CSV table of C-alpha atoms in Angstrom, one decimal:
chain,number,residue,atom,x,y,z
A,1,MET,CA,23.8,-0.6,-17.5
A,2,ASP,CA,24.8,-1.1,-21.4
A,3,GLN,CA,22.2,0.9,-23.7
A,4,VAL,CA,20.0,-2.1,-25.4
A,5,THR,CA,20.2,-1.2,-29.1
A,6,SER,CA,18.4,-4.3,-30.5
A,7,GLY,CA,16.7,-7.7,-29.6
A,8,TRP,CA,14.7,-8.6,-26.6
A,9,VAL,CA,15.4,-7.7,-22.7
A,10,THR,CA,13.9,-10.0,-20.1
A,11,TYR,CA,13.1,-9.5,-16.4
A,12,ASP,CA,15.9,-11.8,-15.6
A,13,ASP,CA,18.2,-9.9,-18.2
A,14,ILE,CA,17.7,-6.8,-16.0
A,15,VAL,CA,18.0,-7.9,-12.4
A,16,THR,CA,21.0,-10.3,-13.2
A,17,ASN,CA,23.0,-7.3,-15.6
A,18,ALA,CA,22.1,-4.3,-13.9
A,19,ASN,CA,22.4,-2.2,-10.5
A,20,VAL,CA,18.8,-2.8,-9.1
A,21,SER,CA,17.0,-1.6,-6.0
A,22,TYR,CA,13.9,-3.6,-4.9
A,23,VAL,CA,10.8,-1.5,-3.7
A,24,ALA,CA,7.2,-2.5,-3.0
A,25,GLY,CA,5.1,-2.1,-6.0
A,26,GLY,CA,1.6,-3.6,-8.0
A,27,ALA,CA,-0.9,-1.3,-9.4
A,28,ALA,CA,-3.7,-2.2,-6.8
A,29,GLN,CA,-1.3,-2.4,-3.6
A,30,ASN,CA,0.4,0.9,-4.3
A,31,ALA,CA,-3.1,2.4,-4.6
A,32,ALA,CA,-4.1,0.3,-1.3
A,33,ARG,CA,-1.1,1.7,0.2
A,34,ALA,CA,-1.9,5.5,-0.9
A,35,ALA,CA,-5.6,5.0,0.3
A,36,SER,CA,-4.1,4.1,3.7
A,37,TYR,CA,-2.1,7.4,3.8
A,38,VAL,CA,-5.1,9.5,4.5
A,39,LEU,CA,-7.2,6.6,6.3
A,40,PRO,CA,-6.9,5.1,9.6
A,41,ALA,CA,-4.8,1.9,9.9
A,42,ASN,CA,-5.6,-1.4,9.1
A,43,THR,CA,-9.1,-0.2,7.1
A,44,VAL,CA,-7.5,-0.7,3.9
A,45,ALA,CA,-7.0,-4.2,2.7
A,46,TYR,CA,-5.3,-5.9,-0.5
A,47,ILE,CA,-6.2,-9.2,-2.0
A,48,GLY,CA,-4.0,-10.6,-4.4
A,49,SER,CA,-1.9,-14.0,-5.2
A,50,VAL,CA,1.9,-14.3,-4.4
A,51,GLY,CA,4.3,-16.9,-4.1
A,52,ASP,CA,6.0,-17.8,-0.7
A,53,ASP,CA,9.4,-15.8,-1.1
A,54,ASP,CA,11.6,-12.7,-0.4
A,55,LEU,CA,9.4,-10.5,-2.4
A,56,LYS,CA,6.0,-11.6,-1.0
A,57,ASN,CA,8.0,-10.9,2.1
A,58,THR,CA,8.7,-7.1,0.9
A,59,LEU,CA,5.4,-6.5,0.0
A,60,GLN,CA,4.0,-7.9,3.1
A,61,LYS,CA,6.3,-5.7,5.2
A,62,ALA,CA,5.4,-2.7,3.2
A,63,ASN,CA,1.5,-3.2,3.9
A,64,GLU,CA,2.3,-3.6,7.6
A,65,ALA,CA,4.2,-0.7,8.2
A,66,GLU,CA,1.6,1.6,5.8
A,67,GLY,CA,-1.3,-0.1,8.0
A,68,VAL,CA,-2.7,-2.2,4.8
A,69,LEU,CA,-4.1,-5.6,5.5
A,70,SER,CA,-2.5,-8.3,3.2
A,71,ALA,CA,-4.8,-11.0,2.2
A,72,TYR,CA,-2.7,-12.8,-0.1
A,73,GLN,CA,-3.5,-16.0,-1.9
A,74,ILE,CA,-0.2,-17.8,-1.2
A,75,GLN,CA,0.9,-20.2,-3.9
A,76,PRO,CA,3.3,-23.3,-3.2
A,77,PRO,CA,6.3,-23.5,-5.3
A,78,PRO,CA,7.7,-23.2,-7.7
A,79,SER,CA,5.6,-20.3,-8.0
A,80,LYS,CA,7.2,-17.0,-7.4
A,81,THR,CA,5.7,-13.4,-6.9
A,82,GLY,CA,5.3,-11.3,-9.6
A,83,ALA,CA,7.8,-8.4,-10.3
A,84,CYS,CA,8.3,-5.5,-12.5
A,85,ALA,CA,11.7,-4.3,-13.6
A,86,VAL,CA,11.5,-0.5,-14.1
A,87,ILE,CA,14.2,1.4,-16.6
A,88,LEU,CA,14.5,4.9,-16.1
A,89,SER,CA,16.0,7.5,-18.4
A,90,ASN,CA,15.4,10.8,-17.0
A,91,HIS,CA,11.8,11.3,-16.9
A,92,ASP,CA,11.0,8.4,-19.3
A,93,ARG,CA,10.7,4.8,-18.1
A,94,SER,CA,10.3,1.2,-19.7
A,95,LEU,CA,8.8,-1.3,-17.9
A,96,CYS,CA,9.2,-5.4,-17.9
A,97,THR,CA,6.9,-7.4,-16.1
A,98,THR,CA,6.7,-10.8,-15.2
A,99,LEU,CA,3.4,-11.9,-13.6
A,100,ARG,CA,4.4,-15.4,-12.2
A,101,ALA,CA,2.1,-16.2,-9.2
A,102,ALA,CA,-0.2,-12.8,-9.9
A,103,GLU,CA,-2.0,-14.8,-12.4
A,104,GLU,CA,-2.7,-17.5,-10.8
A,105,PHE,CA,-5.4,-16.3,-8.4
A,106,THR,CA,-8.4,-18.4,-8.3
A,107,PRO,CA,-11.9,-17.2,-7.5
A,108,SER,CA,-12.1,-19.9,-4.5
A,109,HIS,CA,-9.8,-17.4,-2.5
A,110,LEU,CA,-12.9,-15.0,-2.1
A,111,ALA,CA,-14.7,-17.5,-0.3
A,112,HIS,CA,-12.0,-18.2,2.4
A,113,PRO,CA,-13.3,-17.1,6.1
A,114,ASP,CA,-11.2,-14.0,6.2
A,115,VAL,CA,-11.2,-12.7,2.9
A,116,ALA,CA,-14.8,-13.1,2.9
A,117,ASN,CA,-15.1,-10.9,6.1
A,118,ILE,CA,-13.0,-8.3,4.3
A,119,ILE,CA,-15.0,-8.5,1.3
A,120,ASP,CA,-18.5,-7.9,3.3
A,121,GLY,CA,-17.2,-5.1,5.2
A,122,ALA,CA,-16.0,-3.0,2.4
A,123,ASN,CA,-17.5,-0.1,1.0
A,124,TYR,CA,-15.0,0.5,-1.7
A,125,PHE,CA,-13.7,-2.2,-4.3
A,126,TYR,CA,-11.0,-1.1,-6.6
A,127,ILE,CA,-9.7,-3.8,-9.6
A,128,GLU,CA,-6.8,-2.7,-11.3
A,129,GLY,CA,-7.3,-3.3,-15.5
A,130,TYR,CA,-4.2,-5.8,-15.3
A,131,PHE,CA,-6.3,-8.2,-13.3
A,132,LEU,CA,-8.7,-8.6,-16.6
A,133,THR,CA,-5.9,-10.4,-18.4
A,134,HIS,CA,-6.4,-13.4,-16.0
A,135,GLY,CA,-9.1,-12.9,-13.4
A,136,ILE,CA,-12.5,-11.6,-15.2
A,137,GLU,CA,-14.2,-14.2,-13.2
A,138,SER,CA,-13.1,-12.9,-9.7
A,139,ALA,CA,-13.4,-9.6,-11.0
A,140,LEU,CA,-17.2,-9.8,-11.8
A,141,GLU,CA,-17.9,-11.7,-8.8
A,142,ILE,CA,-16.6,-9.0,-7.0
A,143,ALA,CA,-18.5,-6.1,-8.8
A,144,LYS,CA,-21.5,-7.6,-9.1
A,145,ASN,CA,-21.9,-8.4,-5.4
A,146,ALA,CA,-20.7,-5.1,-4.6
A,147,SER,CA,-22.7,-3.1,-7.0
A,148,SER,CA,-26.2,-5.0,-6.0
A,149,LYS,CA,-25.7,-4.0,-2.3
A,150,GLY,CA,-25.1,0.0,-3.6
A,151,LYS,CA,-21.1,-0.4,-3.0
A,152,VAL,CA,-18.6,1.5,-4.7
A,153,VAL,CA,-17.0,-0.3,-7.8
A,154,VAL,CA,-13.8,1.5,-9.2
A,155,LEU,CA,-11.8,0.1,-12.1
A,156,ASN,CA,-8.3,1.4,-13.3
A,157,LEU,CA,-7.7,0.7,-17.1
A,158,SER,CA,-4.1,0.6,-16.0
A,159,ALA,CA,-2.2,0.3,-19.6
A,160,PRO,CA,-3.5,0.9,-23.1
A,161,PHE,CA,-3.5,-2.7,-24.2
A,162,ILE,CA,-6.2,-3.7,-21.8
A,163,PRO,CA,-8.8,-1.5,-24.2
A,164,GLN,CA,-7.0,-2.8,-26.9
A,165,PHE,CA,-6.6,-6.6,-26.4
A,166,PHE,CA,-9.0,-7.1,-23.6
A,167,LYS,CA,-12.3,-5.2,-24.8
A,168,VAL,CA,-14.4,-8.1,-24.0
A,169,GLN,CA,-13.5,-8.5,-20.6
A,170,LEU,CA,-13.9,-4.4,-20.0
A,171,GLU,CA,-17.0,-4.5,-21.6
A,172,GLU,CA,-18.1,-7.2,-19.3
A,173,LEU,CA,-17.1,-5.5,-16.2
A,174,LEU,CA,-18.0,-1.8,-17.2
A,175,PRO,CA,-21.7,-2.0,-16.1
A,176,HIS,CA,-21.3,-2.9,-12.9
A,177,VAL,CA,-18.3,0.2,-12.3
A,178,ASP,CA,-18.9,3.4,-10.3
A,179,ILE,CA,-15.7,5.0,-10.9
A,180,LEU,CA,-13.2,4.8,-13.9
A,181,ILE,CA,-9.9,6.0,-13.8
A,182,GLY,CA,-7.5,5.8,-16.7
A,183,ASN,CA,-4.9,8.3,-18.3
A,184,GLU,CA,-5.0,9.9,-21.9
A,185,SER,CA,-3.3,7.3,-23.4
A,186,GLU,CA,-5.7,4.3,-22.1
A,187,ALA,CA,-8.4,6.6,-22.8
A,188,ALA,CA,-7.4,7.0,-26.5
A,189,ALA,CA,-6.4,3.2,-26.5
A,190,TYR,CA,-10.4,2.7,-25.5
A,191,ALA,CA,-11.6,5.1,-28.4
A,192,ASN,CA,-9.6,3.5,-31.0
A,193,ALA,CA,-11.0,-0.1,-29.8
A,194,THR,CA,-14.6,1.4,-30.1
A,195,GLY,CA,-14.5,3.7,-33.1
A,196,MET,CA,-13.7,7.0,-31.7
A,197,ALA,CA,-10.5,7.3,-32.8
A,198,ASP,CA,-10.9,10.8,-33.6
A,199,ALA,CA,-12.8,12.2,-30.8
A,200,PRO,CA,-11.5,14.7,-28.3
A,201,LEU,CA,-10.7,13.2,-24.7
A,202,SER,CA,-13.8,15.0,-23.4
A,203,GLU,CA,-16.1,13.1,-25.4
A,204,VAL,CA,-14.2,10.2,-24.6
A,205,ALA,CA,-14.9,10.7,-21.2
A,206,THR,CA,-18.6,11.6,-21.3
A,207,ALA,CA,-19.1,8.6,-23.8
A,208,LEU,CA,-17.5,6.3,-21.1
A,209,ALA,CA,-19.9,7.9,-18.5
A,210,ALA,CA,-22.9,7.2,-20.5
A,211,LEU,CA,-22.5,3.5,-20.8
A,212,PRO,CA,-25.2,1.4,-19.3
A,213,LYS,CA,-24.8,1.0,-15.3
A,214,SER,CA,-26.1,-1.7,-13.0
A,215,ASN,CA,-26.5,0.3,-10.2
A,216,THR,CA,-28.4,3.4,-11.5
A,217,SER,CA,-29.0,5.0,-8.2
A,218,ARG,CA,-25.0,6.4,-8.4
A,219,PRO,CA,-23.9,8.2,-11.4
A,220,ARG,CA,-20.8,6.8,-12.9
A,221,LEU,CA,-17.7,8.9,-13.0
A,222,ILE,CA,-14.7,9.0,-15.5
A,223,VAL,CA,-11.5,10.2,-14.1
A,224,ILE,CA,-8.9,11.0,-16.9
A,225,THR,CA,-5.5,12.0,-15.7
A,226,GLN,CA,-2.9,13.7,-18.2
A,227,GLY,CA,0.5,13.8,-16.3
A,228,ALA,CA,1.4,17.2,-15.5
A,229,SER,CA,-1.7,18.4,-17.7
A,230,SER,CA,-5.0,19.0,-16.4
A,231,THR,CA,-7.2,16.1,-14.7
A,232,LEU,CA,-10.7,15.4,-16.4
A,233,VAL,CA,-13.7,14.3,-14.9
A,234,ALA,CA,-17.1,13.3,-16.6
A,235,SER,CA,-20.6,12.2,-14.7
A,236,SER,CA,-23.3,10.2,-16.2
A,237,THR,CA,-25.7,12.4,-14.0
A,238,PRO,CA,-23.9,16.0,-14.0
A,239,SER,CA,-27.2,17.6,-12.6
A,240,THR,CA,-27.7,15.0,-9.8
A,241,SER,CA,-25.5,14.0,-6.7
A,242,ALA,CA,-25.0,10.6,-5.2
A,243,GLY,CA,-23.4,10.3,-1.4
A,244,ASN,CA,-20.9,12.8,-1.2
A,245,VAL,CA,-19.9,12.9,-5.1
A,246,LYS,CA,-21.7,16.1,-6.4
A,247,PRO,CA,-20.6,16.9,-10.0
A,248,SER,CA,-20.3,20.3,-10.9
A,249,ASP,CA,-22.5,21.7,-13.6
A,250,ALA,CA,-19.4,21.5,-15.7
A,251,ASN,CA,-19.4,18.1,-17.5
A,252,PRO,CA,-16.6,17.2,-18.3
A,253,LYS,CA,-14.9,19.5,-15.3
A,254,THR,CA,-11.1,19.9,-15.5
A,255,TYR,CA,-8.8,20.1,-12.7
A,256,PRO,CA,-5.2,22.0,-12.9
A,257,VAL,CA,-2.5,20.1,-11.7
A,258,PRO,CA,0.0,22.3,-9.8
A,259,LYS,CA,3.5,22.5,-11.5
A,260,LEU,CA,6.7,20.7,-10.6
A,261,SER,CA,10.2,21.9,-11.3
A,262,ASP,CA,12.3,19.2,-13.3
A,263,ASP,CA,14.3,18.7,-10.1
A,264,GLN,CA,11.7,17.8,-8.0
A,265,ILE,CA,10.9,14.6,-10.5
A,266,VAL,CA,12.7,11.7,-9.4
A,267,ASP,CA,10.6,8.8,-10.8
A,268,THR,CA,7.1,8.9,-12.3
A,269,ASN,CA,6.7,5.4,-11.7
A,270,GLY,CA,3.4,4.4,-9.8
A,271,ALA,CA,2.4,8.0,-9.8
A,272,GLY,CA,-0.9,7.3,-11.3
A,273,ASP,CA,-1.7,4.4,-8.7
A,274,MET,CA,-0.8,6.7,-6.0
A,275,PHE,CA,-3.3,9.6,-7.5
A,276,ALA,CA,-5.9,6.8,-7.6
A,277,GLY,CA,-5.3,5.6,-4.1
A,278,GLY,CA,-5.4,9.4,-2.5
A,279,PHE,CA,-8.2,9.9,-4.5
A,280,LEU,CA,-10.4,7.1,-3.4
A,281,GLY,CA,-9.2,7.1,0.4
A,282,THR,CA,-10.4,10.9,0.4
A,283,LEU,CA,-14.0,10.1,-1.1
A,284,ALA,CA,-14.4,7.0,1.4
A,285,GLN,CA,-13.5,9.9,4.2
A,286,GLY,CA,-16.7,11.3,2.7
A,287,LYS,CA,-15.1,14.3,1.4
A,288,ASP,CA,-16.1,15.8,-2.0
A,289,LEU,CA,-15.1,15.5,-5.2
A,290,ASP,CA,-12.9,18.4,-5.6
A,291,ARG,CA,-11.0,17.7,-2.4
A,292,ALA,CA,-10.7,14.0,-3.5
A,293,ILE,CA,-8.5,15.1,-6.5
A,294,GLU,CA,-6.7,17.6,-5.0
A,295,VAL,CA,-5.3,14.9,-2.4
A,296,GLY,CA,-4.8,12.5,-5.6
A,297,HIS,CA,-2.7,15.2,-7.0
A,298,LYS,CA,-0.8,15.8,-4.0
A,299,LEU,CA,0.3,12.0,-3.4
A,300,GLY,CA,0.9,11.6,-6.7
A,301,GLN,CA,3.2,14.2,-6.8
A,302,MET,CA,5.0,13.4,-3.4
A,303,CYS,CA,5.4,10.0,-5.2
A,304,VAL,CA,7.3,11.4,-7.8
A,305,GLY,CA,10.0,12.7,-5.9
A,306,GLN,CA,10.8,9.5,-4.6
A,307,ASN,CA,12.6,6.6,-5.8
A,308,GLY,CA,9.9,4.1,-6.9
A,309,PRO,CA,6.2,4.0,-5.9
A,310,LYS,CA,6.7,5.1,-2.5
A,311,LEU,CA,5.3,8.1,-0.2
A,312,VAL,CA,6.9,10.3,2.4
A,313,TYR,CA,7.0,8.9,6.0
A,314,PRO,CA,6.5,10.0,8.9
A,315,ARG,CA,3.2,10.9,7.1
A,316,VAL,CA,2.6,14.4,6.3
A,317,ASN,CA,-0.7,16.5,6.1
A,318,VAL,CA,-2.1,16.5,2.7
């Protein structure tokens, strides 16, 4: 592919003019597949909006193969399934996304009998930050209902532009969030948006943990990844425990990431999603926080050794 030196490049430009390969993606769906990697088959479900097309079939087949239930809201033509083109250059990447049907999700889908049964039976709810750009009403409905029942609500910041440009929606949802996941760039964007631009990452994490919370019986955890650098975890109540999450006396606490050599790194796309899914799947098993972080790191590193957001099959023990 010729180097782009100026001007705009669109998703259609990339898939038309480049030699591309297609793999199942989607931030929350990646995380769902990673959670399923460590959980029994068909105990993880994904709810989202797609078109009725080949890309939807690709996603659904990946879910079926990896033990994830698909609860799609299928939009009629001319809507198409959303897609993201990833351009790789060594270990760097550029993303070009077309949301399409993904931003056509409506709250009415949550009331569909099959979807309502999934929601009623779930104990963990994972929301990607991207969803706040178009689905805050649905996100709030899910989060408020889950929080009121003592279930675990998890939000991934997903990208720096979420706290930068969707601060209002983020602040609406945060009171109902038990676990917030993000990377250092996303945490810095939140700090810039809230008057903490010069604060160290540990202070930003601690401030996020201390924000008002609707379910006060459970401490809020803030999990900040930093690529190959240590993962940072802060808790709103470091001296207490809730369920299997027992924060240590160190608050925030750092978790070193095992080192990889350059030749072990193929593609970093989706590694954060796989970390999140492995982390949450392990918590859902009743394991402690330290073990959950360990498994998250292992699945994130497994992902970077693949082309695209994928894990190793047949499954290996992590």
